[in-house]
Amino acid sequence: MPDTFIDIQEVCFAYPAAADTPEAAAQSEQSFYEAESAYAVDHISLSIKRGEHLAILGRNGSGKSTLARLINGLELPTSGAVWVDGKSTAAEQDIWEIRRSCGMIFQNPDNQIVATTVEEDVAFGPENLGVKQPKLGQAVSQALAYVGLSDYAHAAPSELSGGQKQKLAIAGILAMQPACLIMDEATSMLDPLSRQTIMQLVRRLQQERGLTIINITHDMNEAVQADRVAVMQQGRLLMEGSPAQVFHQVETLRRLGLDVPVHTAIPFYLGQRFDLGFSSGSLATPEAAEQQLKQAFQFQAQPQTAAVSPAQPARARALDQIKVEDISYVYQAGLPTAKRALEHISFTVSPGEFFGVMGHSGSGKSTLIQHLNGLLRLQSGAVHILDYNLRQVKDIRQLRQHIQLLFQYPEHQLFAETVWDDIAFGPRRMGFSETVITENVKAAARVVGVDQSWLQRSPFELSGGEKRRVALAGILAMKPEILVLDEPAAGLDPAGREEILNYMRILSKAGTTIVLVSHNMDDLARLCDRILVLDHGQRLLLGTPAEIFAHQELIAAGKLTLPACKAFLQRFQADCPGLNADCFSVDAAVAELERFVTLKPAARARVRQQQELQERRGGTAL
């Protein structure tokens, strides 16, 4: 068909590390793809129209990234064929043209940064394609403006935050003006407003230039914006359809370890409380979901309830385990390129507290937490942790036995030949006995979902999300008193994210102090006792989640957003006097709304009709 840009025909692909042949794989134990099949991609057929926006969902290891690499020609099918704009990826003479037309943004932007300045890095791609001045300069300037990095044109990429590096990778692709943009979790490290900006840019490129978009994502709010959604499991294409059609299957997606947008989940589960189902597509947007609830339910005033918080009760501030006093930090101090990252930051953390740090990309979050174990030396102010003074070198060395830090990119912490050796490295360095090391490695691997079949494999064979699990297991195996986590759930599928974060909550309740850096407002709101908000290196807010998100103007000024549940509940506050919008989980939001609603007569009649229909069919009401 002339409007088909990408045509995937019965494609299979097996990595040599998984098995040399399908027969060998069938005889071996479960592969590290957690698939029954020998294939990472298993008999997939899929057509993508020119100018279409396709979102691909699936759990870590389901084959999403492999499929993207097959489209881009970075891998060739074991069987089947991939055609891009009428050209086969198997044809050697066409492969460079395919890669030129299909720009790919990887999960880790560091893998795509090659130059010494931001401007040169963006110019690298178009320059290699033969673009000459002045068009080259125009392409670079346009791409930097699109992603908001114009002010950093002459900066070194190493000076950028993780989120800014992702923007740089996107700019480098845009400067080549591809026909197709393949995004592999390309916004996973961005703050909420930066993520929205990138997705707005993607829509604009699709509308104005006819760009074909393939977005591999775990963010359901991104997937909702696509024209079509495909769901993969164990290398196979399990579901596809419009976002409205796919996300209407709430329980199926949850069983697959995926999620649905909050504006779909809350009405769906509230409807279940009243045996009321909603028609397919009727909950596709927040506005549509609000309308459906107001059509089905009568709202009435109720007494105001106390703030809903699943986090731990507030602890006494007298027993501060971490004390940060008036610290400031400047990168390249004294040079013309000096950049102030932190300015007069003070806060305390109590033993066992779950303490959150949030802020826009480049706000100073990673710089701050690198002061907590002495990776960055103090320039001003003071940091005391436990009984250690971080101005003393000997104290820093001893402190590192008690505090562990998981970096933003886990692959930077993986280096051993096997997963087992990587997890065991820390406990060995700390002098644990082999018996204790074995117990700790097995326990840590189990709690973060590291499959036993991975333990003798190289960690570099794993997907991005799987590497993150291994890196976290290596930290937990050392049994730290204080755990500092920089975006620990980024790159994980929804079920994997919940497993990791729930374990963090368990550790906190057991007495481990947790410092969590995240761009995910929902995770921070429902998990943390208190949250510190940074804005351009300065302290913007500090308080409980309810206190923090009450300052909506400041939150917006800090380039952040409200938690999704709170934002959705606020739509009903005018109709429900007394409604408490400080609910930070779907379950809490459903329970709060349930207090205010009764079915309208028309909806009650619909429920009866649904029940009678199901009884005639011999089933139960949806």
XYZ file of C-alpha atoms in Angstrom:
622
model
C 0.000 0.000 0.000
C 1.393 3.455 -0.904
C 0.576 4.944 2.522
C 2.432 2.166 4.378
C 5.799 3.482 5.582
C 6.925 0.475 7.652
C 5.849 -3.065 6.832
C 6.869 -5.866 9.214
C 6.104 -9.327 7.851
C 6.190 -12.412 10.123
C 9.418 -11.276 11.767
C 11.308 -13.425 14.267
C 14.555 -12.538 15.966
C 16.696 -14.461 18.469
C 19.796 -13.087 20.157
C 22.743 -15.515 19.987
C 23.222 -15.151 23.750
C 19.728 -16.477 24.361
C 20.170 -19.546 22.167
C 21.990 -20.630 19.056
C 18.859 -22.240 17.685
C 15.182 -22.386 18.639
C 15.644 -26.081 19.428
C 18.502 -25.359 21.848
C 16.471 -22.659 23.531
C 13.522 -24.987 23.976
C 15.751 -27.445 25.813
C 17.342 -24.799 28.054
C 15.931 -23.156 31.159
C 13.756 -20.041 30.844
C 15.628 -17.394 28.865
C 16.436 -13.989 30.303
C 13.672 -12.550 28.157
C 11.243 -14.396 30.454
C 9.608 -15.811 27.333
C 8.345 -19.271 26.513
C 9.562 -18.687 22.960
C 13.203 -18.820 21.853
C 12.678 -15.490 20.163
C 12.992 -11.939 21.483
C 10.598 -11.017 18.669
C 8.264 -13.838 17.730
C 6.304 -13.870 14.437
C 5.274 -10.234 14.473
C 3.430 -8.688 11.548
C 2.680 -4.978 11.758
C 2.111 -2.159 9.262
C 2.694 1.478 10.198
C 1.263 4.179 7.977
C 3.229 7.171 6.790
C 2.690 9.990 9.294
C 1.138 7.691 11.920
C 1.947 7.936 15.626
C 2.268 4.431 17.111
C 2.890 3.803 20.814
C 4.378 0.419 21.768
C 3.779 -0.862 25.301
C 4.998 -3.960 27.084
C 6.897 -5.171 30.108
C 10.686 -5.014 30.272
C 12.079 -7.809 28.139
C 8.924 -8.081 26.003
C 10.848 -7.282 22.805
C 9.906 -3.613 22.291
C 13.444 -2.273 21.925
C 14.446 -5.239 19.778
C 11.576 -4.488 17.416
C 12.752 -0.866 17.170
C 16.280 -1.999 16.321
C 14.877 -4.262 13.617
C 13.002 -1.335 12.064
C 16.143 0.806 12.136
C 18.278 -1.964 10.644
C 20.533 -2.237 13.713
C 19.461 -5.888 13.843
C 18.372 -8.149 10.992
C 15.489 -10.627 11.339
C 16.213 -14.287 11.982
C 13.255 -14.859 9.674
C 10.621 -12.682 8.028
C 11.201 -9.233 6.515
C 11.139 -5.543 7.475
C 10.449 -2.923 4.801
C 10.938 0.811 5.419
C 9.589 3.150 2.752
C 9.750 0.327 0.233
C 13.327 -0.685 1.126
C 14.293 -3.950 2.816
C 16.525 -3.761 5.895
C 18.229 -6.909 4.574
C 19.434 -5.038 1.457
C 22.944 -3.787 2.252
C 22.757 -1.008 -0.345
C 19.663 0.473 1.351
C 20.620 0.222 5.013
C 22.160 3.719 5.325
C 19.173 5.330 3.662
C 16.879 3.460 6.095
C 18.886 4.673 9.090
C 18.866 8.189 7.731
C 15.085 8.184 7.403
C 14.504 6.461 10.775
C 16.144 8.468 13.523
C 16.353 6.553 16.807
C 16.610 7.990 20.303
C 17.895 5.430 22.792
C 17.012 4.989 26.453
C 20.357 6.379 27.659
C 21.340 9.642 25.918
C 25.024 9.176 26.839
C 25.129 6.451 24.188
C 24.470 9.093 21.517
C 26.699 11.956 22.671
C 29.954 12.158 20.692
C 31.172 15.791 20.644
C 32.745 18.206 23.118
C 30.054 20.899 22.909
C 26.276 20.757 22.643
C 26.295 22.617 19.334
C 28.890 20.282 17.781
C 27.019 17.216 18.988
C 23.790 18.312 17.306
C 25.755 19.122 14.132
C 27.423 15.686 14.026
C 24.550 13.872 12.290
C 23.636 16.376 9.566
C 27.325 17.102 8.939
C 27.941 13.409 8.251
C 24.986 13.474 5.875
C 26.746 16.171 3.860
C 24.675 19.174 4.946
C 26.687 22.362 4.294
C 26.592 25.841 5.795
C 24.452 27.885 6.180
C 21.830 25.088 6.231
C 23.856 23.174 8.817
C 23.853 26.092 11.253
C 20.149 26.680 10.702
C 19.328 22.994 11.341
C 21.369 23.002 14.561
C 19.835 26.252 15.853
C 16.306 25.071 15.043
C 16.797 21.720 16.773
C 18.240 23.321 19.922
C 15.361 25.796 20.047
C 12.826 22.960 19.690
C 14.126 21.213 22.818
C 14.952 24.337 24.828
C 18.753 24.058 24.829
C 19.656 27.204 22.856
C 21.331 28.740 25.914
C 23.582 25.675 26.248
C 24.901 25.654 22.657
C 28.532 26.219 23.701
C 28.400 24.133 26.901
C 30.028 20.731 27.263
C 27.500 17.837 27.285
C 29.084 16.653 30.550
C 27.770 19.836 32.206
C 24.158 18.927 31.422
C 21.791 17.123 33.751
C 20.447 13.704 32.788
C 17.214 15.204 31.484
C 19.067 17.850 29.494
C 21.218 15.154 27.898
C 18.035 13.458 26.698
C 16.942 16.706 25.108
C 20.345 16.911 23.426
C 19.938 13.416 21.962
C 16.522 14.368 20.598
C 17.924 17.564 19.082
C 20.675 15.574 17.355
C 18.079 13.423 15.615
C 15.783 16.324 14.722
C 18.663 18.180 13.056
C 18.865 15.355 10.483
C 15.195 15.883 9.564
C 14.227 12.196 9.502
C 10.979 10.846 8.040
C 10.466 8.626 11.100
C 11.306 9.212 14.746
C 11.759 6.112 16.939
C 11.752 6.969 20.641
C 12.877 4.262 23.067
C 11.837 5.634 26.489
C 13.219 8.954 25.284
C 11.399 11.033 27.913
C 11.874 8.721 30.898
C 14.363 11.039 32.666
C 12.579 14.322 31.966
C 10.573 16.401 34.421
C 6.798 16.483 33.759
C 6.698 19.775 31.867
C 9.765 18.891 29.780
C 8.093 15.587 28.933
C 4.958 17.453 27.877
C 7.073 19.855 25.806
C 8.753 16.981 23.965
C 5.420 15.291 23.252
C 3.983 18.585 21.999
C 6.993 18.863 19.718
C 6.430 15.309 18.484
C 2.790 16.102 17.656
C 3.852 19.252 15.852
C 6.436 17.376 13.792
C 3.812 14.783 12.908
C 1.241 17.394 11.911
C 3.504 19.878 10.129
C 6.091 17.572 8.538
C 4.178 14.301 8.317
C 6.745 12.575 10.535
C 6.032 8.937 11.412
C 6.369 8.470 15.182
C 7.115 5.215 17.014
C 7.147 5.789 20.765
C 8.230 2.916 23.008
C 7.079 3.994 26.439
C 5.904 2.943 29.883
C 4.069 6.254 30.307
C 0.370 5.686 29.686
C -0.301 9.412 29.334
C 2.115 9.480 26.404
C 0.501 6.417 24.836
C -2.924 8.069 25.010
C -1.667 10.750 22.610
C -0.830 8.195 19.883
C -3.026 7.330 16.909
C -2.612 3.631 17.671
C -1.274 1.499 20.506
C 0.413 -1.910 20.186
C 1.001 -4.126 23.241
C 3.793 -6.718 23.255
C 4.325 -9.659 25.581
C 7.106 -12.242 25.402
C 8.106 -11.137 21.932
C 4.601 -11.348 20.514
C 2.091 -8.718 19.455
C -0.747 -9.256 21.903
C -3.096 -6.299 21.351
C -3.419 -3.324 19.047
C -5.972 -0.626 18.416
C -6.756 2.978 19.190
C -5.769 4.229 22.676
C -9.454 4.285 23.629
C -9.911 0.642 22.589
C -6.733 -0.630 24.261
C -7.050 1.284 27.538
C -10.681 0.261 27.921
C -9.320 -3.222 28.743
C -8.217 -2.117 32.205
C -8.011 -5.467 33.965
C -6.328 -7.202 31.021
C -3.589 -4.564 30.955
C -3.137 -4.784 34.719
C -2.737 -8.574 34.463
C -0.044 -7.978 31.848
C 1.877 -5.809 34.321
C 0.926 -2.587 32.533
C -1.271 0.304 33.569
C -3.925 2.695 32.323
C -4.156 6.478 32.717
C -5.536 7.688 36.044
C -8.510 9.335 34.333
C -9.485 5.897 32.999
C -8.700 3.871 36.111
C -10.618 5.988 38.651
C -13.996 5.910 36.798
C -13.509 2.244 35.892
C -13.015 1.125 39.500
C -15.632 3.514 40.852
C -18.063 2.032 38.336
C -17.192 -1.453 39.568
C -18.297 -0.475 43.092
C -21.792 0.113 41.636
C -21.724 -2.706 39.036
C -21.660 -0.004 36.380
C -19.666 -0.425 33.172
C -18.671 2.311 30.729
C -18.711 1.913 26.967
C -15.453 1.476 25.053
C -13.696 4.782 24.431
C -15.895 6.765 26.798
C -13.012 7.297 29.282
C -10.383 8.200 26.681
C -9.599 11.703 28.012
C -9.886 13.424 31.414
C -12.689 15.599 30.030
C -14.601 12.588 28.699
C -14.123 10.684 31.968
C -15.394 13.656 33.975
C -18.456 13.883 31.745
C -19.191 10.163 32.089
C -19.065 10.330 35.885
C -21.297 13.395 36.013
C -23.811 11.721 33.708
C -23.875 8.523 35.777
C -23.706 9.875 39.332
C -25.461 12.384 41.525
C -22.943 14.256 43.710
C -23.716 15.443 47.224
C -21.848 17.286 49.966
C -20.074 15.364 52.737
C -17.927 16.357 55.730
C -14.258 17.079 54.940
C -12.006 14.115 55.691
C -8.462 14.190 56.933
C -5.732 14.279 54.291
C -5.216 10.896 52.661
C -1.615 9.747 52.948
C -0.344 6.174 52.665
C 3.058 7.348 53.843
C 4.388 6.755 57.322
C 3.363 8.974 60.229
C 5.538 11.994 60.837
C 8.596 11.254 62.981
C 10.170 13.420 65.615
C 12.620 15.891 64.100
C 14.937 15.588 67.129
C 16.707 12.472 65.830
C 18.146 13.870 62.612
C 20.168 11.242 60.754
C 21.041 13.572 57.884
C 21.694 17.254 58.487
C 22.491 19.530 55.538
C 23.340 23.118 56.466
C 23.570 25.983 53.970
C 25.447 24.169 51.205
C 26.172 25.776 47.843
C 28.028 24.302 44.885
C 29.467 25.758 41.670
C 30.747 23.615 38.814
C 34.032 24.898 37.313
C 34.258 27.579 39.982
C 36.453 30.532 39.028
C 36.192 29.869 35.275
C 34.125 31.760 32.695
C 32.062 28.577 32.282
C 31.196 28.422 36.007
C 27.690 27.179 36.712
C 25.923 27.498 40.063
C 24.135 24.201 40.785
C 23.114 24.654 44.444
C 22.543 27.775 46.526
C 22.140 27.803 50.324
C 20.333 24.458 50.706
C 19.416 23.262 54.216
C 17.261 20.340 55.402
C 17.223 17.395 57.795
C 16.139 13.751 57.494
C 15.118 11.536 60.421
C 16.006 7.844 60.853
C 13.682 5.648 58.797
C 12.113 8.633 57.050
C 11.062 8.332 53.400
C 12.346 11.653 52.077
C 11.700 12.834 48.520
C 13.652 15.256 46.337
C 12.033 16.638 43.199
C 12.591 19.422 40.716
C 12.844 20.125 37.012
C 15.733 18.787 34.911
C 18.863 20.718 35.923
C 17.414 21.898 39.239
C 20.341 20.426 41.223
C 18.853 17.145 42.481
C 21.717 14.869 41.427
C 24.312 17.420 42.575
C 22.645 17.527 45.994
C 22.560 13.798 46.625
C 26.196 13.383 45.534
C 27.063 15.473 48.589
C 25.438 12.879 50.844
C 28.203 10.302 50.460
C 31.084 12.615 49.610
C 31.199 12.040 45.853
C 31.189 15.837 45.584
C 33.283 17.626 48.185
C 31.769 20.507 50.101
C 32.542 23.999 48.830
C 30.496 25.754 51.529
C 28.179 24.812 54.361
C 28.179 21.507 56.243
C 26.798 17.975 55.956
C 26.524 15.635 58.977
C 25.267 12.073 58.470
C 24.997 9.694 61.416
C 28.051 10.720 63.481
C 30.179 11.649 60.476
C 31.299 15.086 59.307
C 31.679 15.133 55.539
C 34.425 17.750 55.719
C 36.661 14.984 57.114
C 38.082 12.583 54.500
C 38.363 9.744 57.019
C 34.698 10.229 57.936
C 33.650 10.010 54.274
C 35.407 6.651 53.869
C 33.759 5.248 56.985
C 30.347 6.694 56.130
C 30.248 4.811 52.824
C 29.866 1.595 54.813
C 26.448 2.898 55.954
C 25.039 4.861 53.000
C 24.640 3.644 49.415
C 23.690 5.572 46.284
C 21.996 4.223 43.152
C 22.828 6.479 40.223
C 20.516 7.760 37.517
C 21.961 5.345 34.936
C 22.508 1.851 36.371
C 24.802 0.684 33.563
C 27.427 3.055 34.999
C 27.525 0.823 38.086
C 27.702 -2.536 36.297
C 31.099 -3.939 35.361
C 31.488 -7.595 36.433
C 31.428 -10.609 34.117
C 28.227 -11.991 35.611
C 25.168 -10.621 37.350
C 26.050 -12.683 40.434
C 29.531 -11.132 40.694
C 28.113 -7.650 40.218
C 25.615 -8.046 43.060
C 28.247 -9.709 45.274
C 30.967 -7.101 44.662
C 29.897 -4.660 47.390
C 29.432 -7.243 50.158
C 32.848 -8.749 49.277
C 34.514 -5.329 49.525
C 32.872 -4.886 52.926
C 34.399 -8.159 54.140
C 31.231 -10.229 54.502
C 31.667 -13.977 54.756
C 30.868 -16.088 51.676
C 27.842 -17.527 53.476
C 26.464 -14.053 54.182
C 27.322 -12.903 50.650
C 25.373 -15.825 49.163
C 22.363 -15.115 51.399
C 22.449 -11.380 50.650
C 22.812 -11.833 46.886
C 19.918 -14.287 46.698
C 17.692 -12.148 48.924
C 18.465 -8.920 47.034
C 17.944 -10.598 43.658
C 14.620 -12.021 44.795
C 13.167 -8.792 46.164
C 13.950 -6.680 43.081
C 12.844 -9.347 40.605
C 16.222 -10.472 39.242
C 15.453 -13.851 37.687
C 17.680 -16.721 38.836
C 18.467 -17.526 35.190
C 20.195 -14.117 34.838
C 22.733 -14.688 37.618
C 25.409 -16.359 35.458
C 24.842 -14.072 32.467
C 26.662 -10.866 31.648
C 24.757 -7.843 33.005
C 25.355 -6.121 29.652
C 23.054 -8.628 27.924
C 20.079 -7.292 29.860
C 17.574 -4.602 28.897
C 17.725 -1.142 30.470
C 15.043 -1.968 33.029
C 16.685 -5.287 33.900
C 20.067 -3.580 34.416
C 18.368 -1.192 36.834
C 17.139 -4.155 38.894
C 20.642 -5.663 39.020
C 22.218 -2.357 40.074
C 19.634 -1.950 42.843
C 20.197 -5.534 44.000
C 23.929 -4.770 44.297
C 23.125 -1.853 46.588
C 20.626 -3.768 48.734
C 23.039 -6.696 49.181
C 25.224 -4.383 51.298
C 22.377 -3.799 53.806
C 22.793 0.006 54.025
C 21.293 2.081 56.828
C 20.646 4.938 54.383
C 19.638 4.365 50.767
C 19.828 7.224 48.258
C 18.053 6.526 44.964
C 18.250 8.694 41.848
C 15.243 7.808 39.646
C 15.317 4.087 40.617
C 12.103 3.218 38.749
C 12.835 5.049 35.479
C 12.852 2.608 32.580
C 10.813 0.006 34.454
C 7.375 -1.145 33.346
C 4.464 -0.261 35.688
C 4.467 -3.604 37.525
C 8.245 -3.515 37.923
C 8.105 0.049 39.181
C 5.510 -0.882 41.791
C 7.589 -3.854 42.967
C 10.684 -1.686 43.453
C 8.890 1.205 45.135
C 6.831 -1.036 47.400
C 10.051 -2.671 48.552
C 11.439 0.792 49.293
C 8.384 1.427 51.473
C 8.961 -1.858 53.317
C 12.617 -0.960 53.918
C 11.584 2.427 55.262
C 9.060 0.905 57.648
C 11.780 -1.496 58.821
C 13.993 1.481 59.702
C 16.088 2.135 56.574
C 16.258 5.807 55.714
C 15.263 6.400 52.079
C 16.127 9.488 50.028
C 14.278 9.232 46.708
C 14.948 11.549 43.762
C 12.226 11.361 41.140
C 10.343 13.236 38.439
C 7.253 11.143 39.120
C 4.870 13.295 41.139
C 2.536 10.376 41.859
C 5.286 8.160 43.298
C 6.660 10.911 45.515
C 3.212 11.982 46.758
C 2.079 8.514 47.831
C 5.383 7.261 49.249
C 7.148 10.135 50.958
C 6.834 11.538 54.451
C 8.243 14.849 53.246
C 9.455 16.290 49.947
C 12.143 18.861 49.156
C 11.479 20.805 45.939
C 14.434 22.389 44.121
C 14.237 25.105 41.475
C 17.439 26.233 39.698
C 19.538 25.094 42.624
C 17.432 26.812 45.278
C 15.025 25.405 47.841
C 11.507 26.126 46.613
C 9.412 24.099 49.079
C 9.805 21.573 51.904
C 6.924 19.757 53.568
C 4.513 16.845 53.494
C 3.012 15.858 50.120
C -0.284 17.560 51.002
C 1.563 20.744 51.978
C 3.752 20.710 48.884
C 0.972 20.191 46.352
C -1.234 22.818 48.000
C 1.154 25.397 46.481
C -0.044 24.917 42.930
C 1.337 28.202 41.601
C 4.810 27.461 42.977
C 4.670 23.899 41.639
C 3.864 25.254 38.171
C 6.598 27.887 38.465
C 9.048 25.089 39.273
C 8.125 23.360 35.961
C 6.360 20.533 37.791
C 2.790 19.247 37.802
C 0.244 17.973 40.302
C -0.058 14.227 40.949
C -2.519 12.787 38.437
C -5.053 11.604 41.058
C -5.174 14.995 42.754
C -5.541 16.780 39.405
C -8.451 14.515 38.425
C -10.240 14.842 41.778
C -10.063 18.630 41.605
C -12.476 18.458 38.668
C -15.198 17.432 41.157
C -14.522 19.740 44.103
C -17.130 22.294 43.003
C -19.762 19.514 42.846
C -18.601 17.830 46.046
C -18.176 20.288 48.948
C -15.936 18.574 51.472
C -14.096 16.420 48.902
C -10.447 15.893 49.845
C -8.348 16.010 46.664
C -5.172 15.001 48.524
C -5.525 11.392 47.424
C -2.376 10.135 45.759
C -3.356 6.648 44.626
C -6.192 5.299 42.479
C -7.608 3.267 45.379
C -7.662 6.309 47.685
C -9.249 8.484 44.990
C -11.967 5.915 44.264
C -12.756 5.548 47.967
C -12.979 9.327 48.383
C -15.292 9.807 45.387
C -17.488 6.906 46.509
C -18.465 8.891 49.620
C -20.049 11.592 47.469
C -21.959 9.722 44.767
C -25.186 7.856 44.191
C -26.339 6.417 40.881
C -28.739 8.531 38.842
C -31.973 6.756 37.817
C -30.811 6.326 34.209
C -27.525 4.787 35.337
C -29.367 2.538 37.826
C -31.567 1.308 34.999
C -28.458 0.682 32.907
C -26.964 -1.431 35.684
C -30.150 -3.532 35.838
C -30.059 -4.003 32.063
C -26.416 -5.072 32.200
C -27.141 -7.547 35.000
C -30.142 -9.026 33.180
C -28.137 -9.355 29.967
C -25.300 -11.104 31.769
C -27.718 -13.431 33.559
C -29.245 -14.409 30.220
C -25.747 -15.106 28.904
C -24.890 -17.067 32.013
C -22.160 -14.645 33.076
C -21.617 -11.834 35.530
C -21.887 -8.087 35.114
C -18.787 -6.240 33.942
